[in-house]
Coordinates of C-alpha atoms in Angstrom, one line a residue:
Chain A
M1 CA -29.5 32.1 -5.0
E2 CA -27.2 34.8 -3.7
A3 CA -24.3 32.6 -2.6
K4 CA -24.3 31.1 -6.0
M5 CA -24.2 34.5 -7.7
Q6 CA -21.4 35.7 -5.4
L7 CA -19.5 32.5 -6.2
N8 CA -19.9 33.0 -9.9
T9 CA -18.8 36.6 -9.7
L10 CA -15.8 35.7 -7.5
M11 CA -14.7 32.9 -10.0
A12 CA -15.1 35.2 -13.0
N13 CA -13.0 37.8 -11.2
M14 CA -10.3 35.4 -10.4
F15 CA -10.0 34.2 -14.0
A16 CA -10.2 37.7 -15.4
T17 CA -7.4 39.0 -13.2
G18 CA -5.1 36.1 -14.0
L19 CA -5.2 34.5 -10.5
L20 CA -6.5 31.3 -12.0
D21 CA -6.1 29.7 -15.4
D22 CA -7.8 27.0 -17.4
Q23 CA -6.3 24.2 -15.2
F24 CA -8.7 25.2 -12.4
R25 CA -11.6 24.7 -14.8
Q26 CA -10.2 21.3 -15.6
L27 CA -10.2 20.4 -12.0
Q28 CA -13.8 21.6 -11.6
I29 CA -14.8 19.3 -14.5
L30 CA -13.1 16.4 -12.8
H31 CA -14.6 17.4 -9.5
E32 CA -18.1 17.0 -10.9
G33 CA -17.6 13.3 -11.2
S34 CA -16.0 12.8 -7.8
S35 CA -16.3 13.7 -4.1
P36 CA -18.0 17.1 -3.5
D37 CA -15.2 17.9 -1.0
F38 CA -12.5 17.3 -3.6
I39 CA -11.9 20.9 -4.6
T40 CA -11.9 22.0 -0.9
E41 CA -9.3 19.3 -0.2
I42 CA -7.1 20.3 -3.0
I43 CA -7.3 24.0 -2.1
T44 CA -6.6 23.3 1.5
L45 CA -3.6 21.1 0.6
F46 CA -2.3 23.8 -1.7
C47 CA -2.7 26.6 0.8
M48 CA -0.9 24.6 3.5
E49 CA 1.9 23.5 1.2
G50 CA 2.3 26.9 -0.3
E51 CA 2.6 28.7 3.1
G52 CA 5.1 26.1 4.3
I53 CA 7.2 26.6 1.1
I54 CA 7.2 30.3 1.3
N55 CA 8.2 30.2 5.0
D56 CA 11.1 27.9 4.1
L57 CA 12.2 30.1 1.2
A58 CA 12.3 33.1 3.6
K59 CA 14.5 31.2 6.0
L60 CA 16.8 30.0 3.3
L61 CA 17.2 33.4 1.8
N62 CA 17.9 35.1 5.2
K63 CA 20.8 32.9 6.0
P64 CA 24.3 34.3 5.7
F65 CA 25.1 31.8 3.0
V66 CA 22.2 31.1 0.7
D67 CA 21.9 27.6 -0.8
F68 CA 20.4 28.5 -4.1
N69 CA 20.0 24.8 -5.1
K70 CA 17.7 24.2 -2.1
V71 CA 15.8 27.4 -2.9
D72 CA 15.4 26.3 -6.5
T73 CA 14.1 22.9 -5.5
L74 CA 11.5 24.5 -3.2
L75 CA 10.5 26.9 -6.0
Y76 CA 10.0 24.0 -8.4
R77 CA 7.6 22.4 -5.9
L78 CA 5.6 25.6 -5.5
Q79 CA 5.6 26.2 -9.2
G80 CA 4.5 22.6 -9.8
S81 CA 1.6 22.7 -7.3
S82 CA 0.6 26.1 -8.6
A83 CA 0.4 24.8 -12.1
T84 CA -1.6 21.8 -10.9
V85 CA -4.3 23.8 -9.2
G86 CA -4.3 26.5 -11.9
A87 CA -2.8 29.3 -9.8
Q88 CA -1.5 31.1 -12.8
R89 CA -0.1 34.3 -11.2
V90 CA 1.8 32.4 -8.4
K91 CA 3.2 30.1 -11.1
D92 CA 4.3 32.9 -13.3
T93 CA 6.0 34.7 -10.3
C94 CA 7.8 31.4 -9.5
I95 CA 9.2 31.4 -13.1
Q96 CA 10.6 34.9 -12.6
F97 CA 12.0 33.8 -9.2
H98 CA 13.9 31.0 -10.9
K99 CA 15.8 33.5 -13.0
F100 CA 17.1 35.3 -9.9
C101 CA 17.9 31.9 -8.4
Q102 CA 20.0 30.8 -11.3
D103 CA 21.8 34.1 -11.2
N104 CA 22.4 33.6 -7.5
T105 CA 21.0 37.0 -6.7
R106 CA 19.9 37.1 -3.1
Y107 CA 18.2 40.6 -3.3
G108 CA 16.4 39.8 -6.5
C109 CA 15.2 36.6 -4.9
L110 CA 14.1 38.4 -1.7
D111 CA 12.2 41.0 -3.7
T112 CA 10.5 38.3 -5.8
L113 CA 9.7 36.3 -2.7
D114 CA 7.7 39.3 -1.5
V115 CA 5.7 39.3 -4.8
V116 CA 5.1 35.5 -4.5
R117 CA 4.0 36.0 -0.9
N118 CA 1.5 38.7 -1.9
D119 CA 0.2 36.8 -4.8
F120 CA -0.2 33.6 -2.7
Y121 CA -2.0 35.3 0.1
D122 CA -4.3 37.1 -2.3
L123 CA -5.1 33.8 -3.9
R124 CA -5.5 32.1 -0.5
S125 CA -8.0 34.7 0.8
K126 CA -10.1 34.3 -2.3
F127 CA -9.9 30.6 -2.1
Q128 CA -11.2 30.7 1.5
I129 CA -14.2 32.9 0.4
M130 CA -14.8 30.4 -2.5
V131 CA -14.8 27.4 -0.2
Q132 CA -17.3 29.2 2.2
L133 CA -19.6 30.1 -0.7
E134 CA -19.4 26.6 -2.1
Q135 CA -20.4 25.2 1.2
Q136 CA -23.3 27.5 1.4
V137 CA -24.4 26.5 -2.1
W138 CA -24.0 22.8 -1.2
T139 CA -26.0 23.2 2.0
F140 CA -28.8 25.1 0.1
Y141 CA -29.1 22.4 -2.6
R142 CA -29.0 19.6 -0.1
K143 CA -31.9 21.1 1.9
H144 CA -34.0 21.8 -1.2
Chain B
M1 CA 1.1 2.7 0.9
E2 CA -1.2 0.2 -0.7
G3 CA -0.3 -3.2 -2.2
G4 CA -1.0 -4.3 -5.7
G5 CA -2.3 -7.8 -5.6
G6 CA -5.6 -9.3 -6.4
L7 CA -6.5 -6.9 -9.2
E8 CA -8.6 -7.5 -12.3
E9 CA -6.9 -8.2 -15.6
G10 CA -6.3 -5.0 -17.6
V11 CA -6.1 -2.8 -14.5
M12 CA -2.9 -0.8 -14.7
R13 CA -0.8 -0.7 -11.5
V14 CA 0.8 2.7 -11.3
L15 CA 3.4 3.8 -8.8
L16 CA 3.2 7.5 -8.5
V17 CA 6.2 9.3 -7.1
D18 CA 5.8 13.0 -6.2
D19 CA 6.9 15.0 -3.2
S20 CA 3.9 17.4 -3.6
P21 CA 0.7 16.3 -1.9
V22 CA -1.3 18.5 -4.2
D23 CA 0.1 16.9 -7.3
R24 CA -0.3 13.4 -5.9
K25 CA -3.9 14.2 -5.1
V26 CA -4.7 15.6 -8.5
V27 CA -3.0 12.7 -10.4
Q28 CA -5.0 10.2 -8.3
L29 CA -8.1 12.1 -9.2
V30 CA -7.4 12.2 -12.9
L31 CA -6.6 8.5 -13.0
G32 CA -9.6 7.6 -10.8
S33 CA -12.1 9.8 -12.6
N34 CA -15.3 8.3 -14.1
T35 CA -13.7 8.4 -17.6
F36 CA -11.2 5.8 -16.6
A37 CA -13.1 4.2 -13.7
G38 CA -11.4 0.9 -12.7
S39 CA -8.6 1.2 -15.2
F40 CA -5.9 2.2 -12.8
H41 CA -4.7 1.2 -9.4
V42 CA -2.5 3.9 -8.0
T43 CA 0.1 3.6 -5.2
A44 CA 1.5 7.0 -4.3
V45 CA 4.8 7.7 -2.5
D46 CA 6.4 11.0 -1.7
S47 CA 10.0 10.3 -2.5
A48 CA 12.3 8.4 -4.8
K49 CA 13.8 6.6 -1.9
K50 CA 10.4 5.2 -0.9
A51 CA 9.7 4.3 -4.5
M52 CA 12.8 2.2 -4.7
E53 CA 11.9 0.5 -1.5
F54 CA 8.5 -0.2 -2.8
L55 CA 9.8 -1.6 -6.0
G56 CA 12.1 -3.8 -4.1
L57 CA 15.2 -2.4 -5.8
K58 CA 17.1 -2.6 -2.6
D59 CA 16.0 -5.9 -1.1
G60 CA 15.4 -7.7 -4.3
K61 CA 11.7 -8.5 -3.6
E62 CA 9.7 -7.2 -6.5
Q63 CA 6.4 -5.5 -6.3
A64 CA 4.0 -5.9 -9.3
I65 CA 3.9 -2.5 -11.0
D66 CA 3.0 -1.8 -14.6
M67 CA 4.4 1.7 -14.7
V68 CA 6.2 4.3 -12.7
L69 CA 5.0 7.9 -13.0
T70 CA 7.5 10.2 -11.4
D71 CA 8.0 13.8 -10.8
Y72 CA 11.3 15.1 -12.0
C73 CA 12.2 17.7 -9.4
M74 CA 12.3 16.1 -5.9
P75 CA 14.7 16.7 -3.0
E76 CA 17.5 14.2 -2.2
M77 CA 16.9 11.9 -5.1
N78 CA 15.3 13.4 -8.2
G79 CA 13.1 11.7 -10.8
Y80 CA 16.0 11.4 -13.3
D81 CA 18.1 9.5 -10.8
L82 CA 15.1 7.3 -10.0
L83 CA 14.6 6.7 -13.7
K84 CA 18.2 5.6 -14.2
A85 CA 18.0 3.4 -11.1
I86 CA 14.9 1.6 -12.3
K87 CA 16.2 1.1 -15.8
A88 CA 19.5 -0.3 -14.4
M89 CA 18.0 -2.7 -12.0
S90 CA 14.9 -3.8 -14.0
F91 CA 16.8 -4.8 -17.1
L92 CA 15.3 -8.3 -17.3
K93 CA 11.8 -7.1 -16.6
P94 CA 11.8 -3.5 -17.7
I95 CA 9.4 -1.2 -15.9
P96 CA 8.1 1.7 -18.0
V97 CA 8.8 5.0 -16.5
I98 CA 7.1 8.3 -17.4
V99 CA 8.6 11.5 -16.1
M100 CA 6.5 14.5 -15.2
S101 CA 7.7 18.0 -14.8
S102 CA 6.3 21.6 -14.8
E103 CA 9.3 22.5 -17.0
N104 CA 8.8 22.1 -20.8
E105 CA 12.6 22.1 -21.3
P106 CA 13.9 20.3 -24.5
Q107 CA 17.2 19.5 -22.8
R108 CA 15.5 17.9 -19.8
I109 CA 13.1 16.0 -22.1
S110 CA 15.9 14.7 -24.2
R111 CA 18.0 13.7 -21.2
C112 CA 15.1 11.7 -19.7
L113 CA 14.3 9.9 -23.0
K114 CA 18.0 9.1 -23.5
A115 CA 18.0 7.6 -20.1
G116 CA 15.2 5.3 -21.1
A117 CA 12.0 7.1 -20.1
E118 CA 9.0 6.0 -22.1
D119 CA 7.5 9.5 -22.1
Y120 CA 7.8 12.9 -20.6
I121 CA 4.6 14.8 -19.6
V122 CA 4.5 18.5 -18.8
K123 CA 2.6 19.0 -15.6
P124 CA -0.2 19.2 -14.7
L125 CA -1.4 15.8 -15.8
Q126 CA -4.7 16.1 -17.6
T127 CA -7.3 13.7 -18.9
K128 CA -5.9 13.9 -22.4
D129 CA -2.5 12.6 -21.3
V130 CA -3.9 9.4 -19.9
P131 CA -3.8 7.4 -23.2
R132 CA -0.1 8.1 -23.3
L133 CA 0.2 6.3 -19.9
R134 CA -1.7 3.4 -21.2
S135 CA 0.4 3.0 -24.3
C136 CA 3.6 2.8 -22.2
S137 CA 2.3 0.4 -19.6
N138 CA 3.2 -3.3 -19.1
A139 CA -0.5 -4.1 -18.4
K140 CA -2.7 -5.5 -21.2
S141 CA -4.3 -2.6 -22.9
K142 CA -7.1 -2.5 -25.5
D143 CA -6.6 -0.3 -28.5
A144 CA -4.0 1.9 -27.0
S145 CA -2.6 4.7 -29.1
C146 CA 1.1 5.1 -29.2
N147 CA 1.4 8.9 -29.3
T148 CA 4.2 9.4 -26.8
V149 CA 7.0 12.0 -26.9
S150 CA 9.5 9.2 -27.4
N151 CA 7.6 8.0 -30.5
R152 CA 6.8 11.4 -31.9
K153 CA 10.5 12.4 -31.8
L154 CA 12.1 9.1 -32.8
P155 CA 15.6 8.9 -34.1
A156 CA 15.9 7.6 -37.7
D157 CA 17.0 4.1 -36.7
H158 CA 14.2 3.6 -34.1
I159 CA 11.4 1.0 -34.5
V160 CA 8.2 2.6 -35.6
V161 CA 4.9 1.0 -34.6
D162 CA 2.6 0.4 -37.6
G163 CA -0.7 2.0 -36.8
A164 CA -2.6 -0.3 -39.2
S165 CA -1.6 -3.5 -37.3
S166 CA -4.1 -5.4 -35.2
P167 CA -4.2 -4.2 -31.6
G168 CA -2.6 -7.4 -30.2
R169 CA 0.3 -7.3 -32.7
R170 CA 0.7 -3.6 -32.2
A171 CA 0.9 -4.1 -28.4
H172 CA 3.5 -6.8 -28.9
I173 CA 5.6 -4.7 -31.3
T174 CA 5.2 -1.7 -28.9
E175 CA 6.5 -3.9 -26.1
I176 CA 9.5 -5.0 -28.1
A177 CA 10.1 -1.4 -29.1
M178 CA 10.0 -0.2 -25.5
I179 CA 12.4 -3.0 -24.4
L180 CA 14.8 -2.2 -27.2
H181 CA 14.5 1.5 -26.6
S182 CA 15.2 1.1 -22.9
S183 CA 18.0 -1.4 -23.5
S184 CA 19.6 0.7 -26.2
A185 CA 19.4 3.8 -24.1
G186 CA 21.4 1.9 -21.4
L187 CA 23.8 0.3 -23.9
S188 CA 24.5 3.5 -25.9
H189 CA 27.8 4.1 -24.2
Y190 CA 29.0 0.7 -25.2
F191 CA 28.5 1.3 -28.9
P192 CA 32.1 2.4 -29.7
F193 CA 33.4 -0.9 -28.2
L194 CA 30.8 -2.9 -29.8
F195 CA 31.6 -1.4 -33.2
K196 CA 35.3 -2.1 -32.8
F197 CA 34.6 -5.7 -31.7
I198 CA 32.4 -6.4 -34.7
L199 CA 35.1 -4.8 -37.0
L200 CA 37.7 -7.1 -35.4
V201 CA 35.7 -10.2 -35.8
Y202 CA 35.0 -9.3 -39.5
T203 CA 38.7 -8.7 -40.1
I204 CA 39.6 -12.1 -38.5
L205 CA 37.0 -13.8 -40.7
C206 CA 38.3 -12.2 -43.8
L207 CA 41.9 -13.1 -43.0
G208 CA 40.8 -16.6 -42.2
E209 CA 39.1 -16.9 -45.5
L210 CA 42.2 -15.6 -47.3
L211 CA 44.5 -18.0 -45.5
H212 CA 42.1 -20.9 -46.3
R213 CA 42.2 -20.0 -50.0
W214 CA 45.9 -19.6 -50.0
S215 CA 46.5 -22.9 -48.3
N216 CA 44.2 -24.5 -50.9
G217 CA 46.3 -23.0 -53.7
S218 CA 43.4 -21.0 -55.1
F219 CA 44.7 -17.7 -53.8
L220 CA 46.2 -16.8 -57.2
S221 CA 43.0 -17.8 -59.0
M222 CA 41.2 -14.9 -57.3
W223 CA 42.7 -12.7 -60.0

């Protein structure tokens, strides 16, 4: 089935390029024993949460006086949820971001925020394709 | 927020505290997976403040919870402060607390264990971490292994659970060890005063004995 092949290719690519790590495979294993919509739900939650955090980070860093403690707290949350879903590249960029935060370097933080944003949006677009393909596969198997 | 009453025996009642909805969802999935079906009843809250309200630490009305599983980094009140609050207020009926964090930082781990945390788990929580939760819980557990961070990195004077004991005896010893560990963590800053007090009592007893012997005339016979 073509959707299944495309899904497999997409997944392989995401793991090979470091977008995802083994934690996502662990979620898939857990997913097999639970609700079929579980992965979709997790991905949707992650995308919503991640976008909100990145927007909040941008607001904080563009203020005249940056509260780096608040920035750090938000970063930990993004790093934590990235680690939970297996979003390796976003997680690694958050770790780099922390270093600039601890040094209280606004421009370093802003540059790294751009990297985080790009990594996150890249992951999000691939997640959206993954969800669509999964739904096609699920629909196909349900009919047959 | 769900209540915890009317559960079967052996079901572990877990209060999960994490400000990230993704992390809460995944932990609930792990604990509710087929591997551990029916073993856990999870109540999830998104802040330390709500956790304290749920535990009744403000109003004094207790909720039945076997274990608290909390994220470390949260806004307003973090997991470390929640840990200290739970240990301080639940001294008579200690509630095991396990801290989770995405940071595998030795200083943070040590800090949490010294504050009385039963264990420290590096996120994300995985299936292989669940036995560590069981071994820390107040709920009756079967043959729970005791392979927590706090037991792997024990100080020299800590109680060690004998792995060859029967499960019931081991669980009892584990419970005593947890209580002593959590109480000793809270009392550690009183040790200097305790030591001085014991020394003083001992000195008084020795002096009393000497005076007694002297008054009986047997003082010189000591030599």
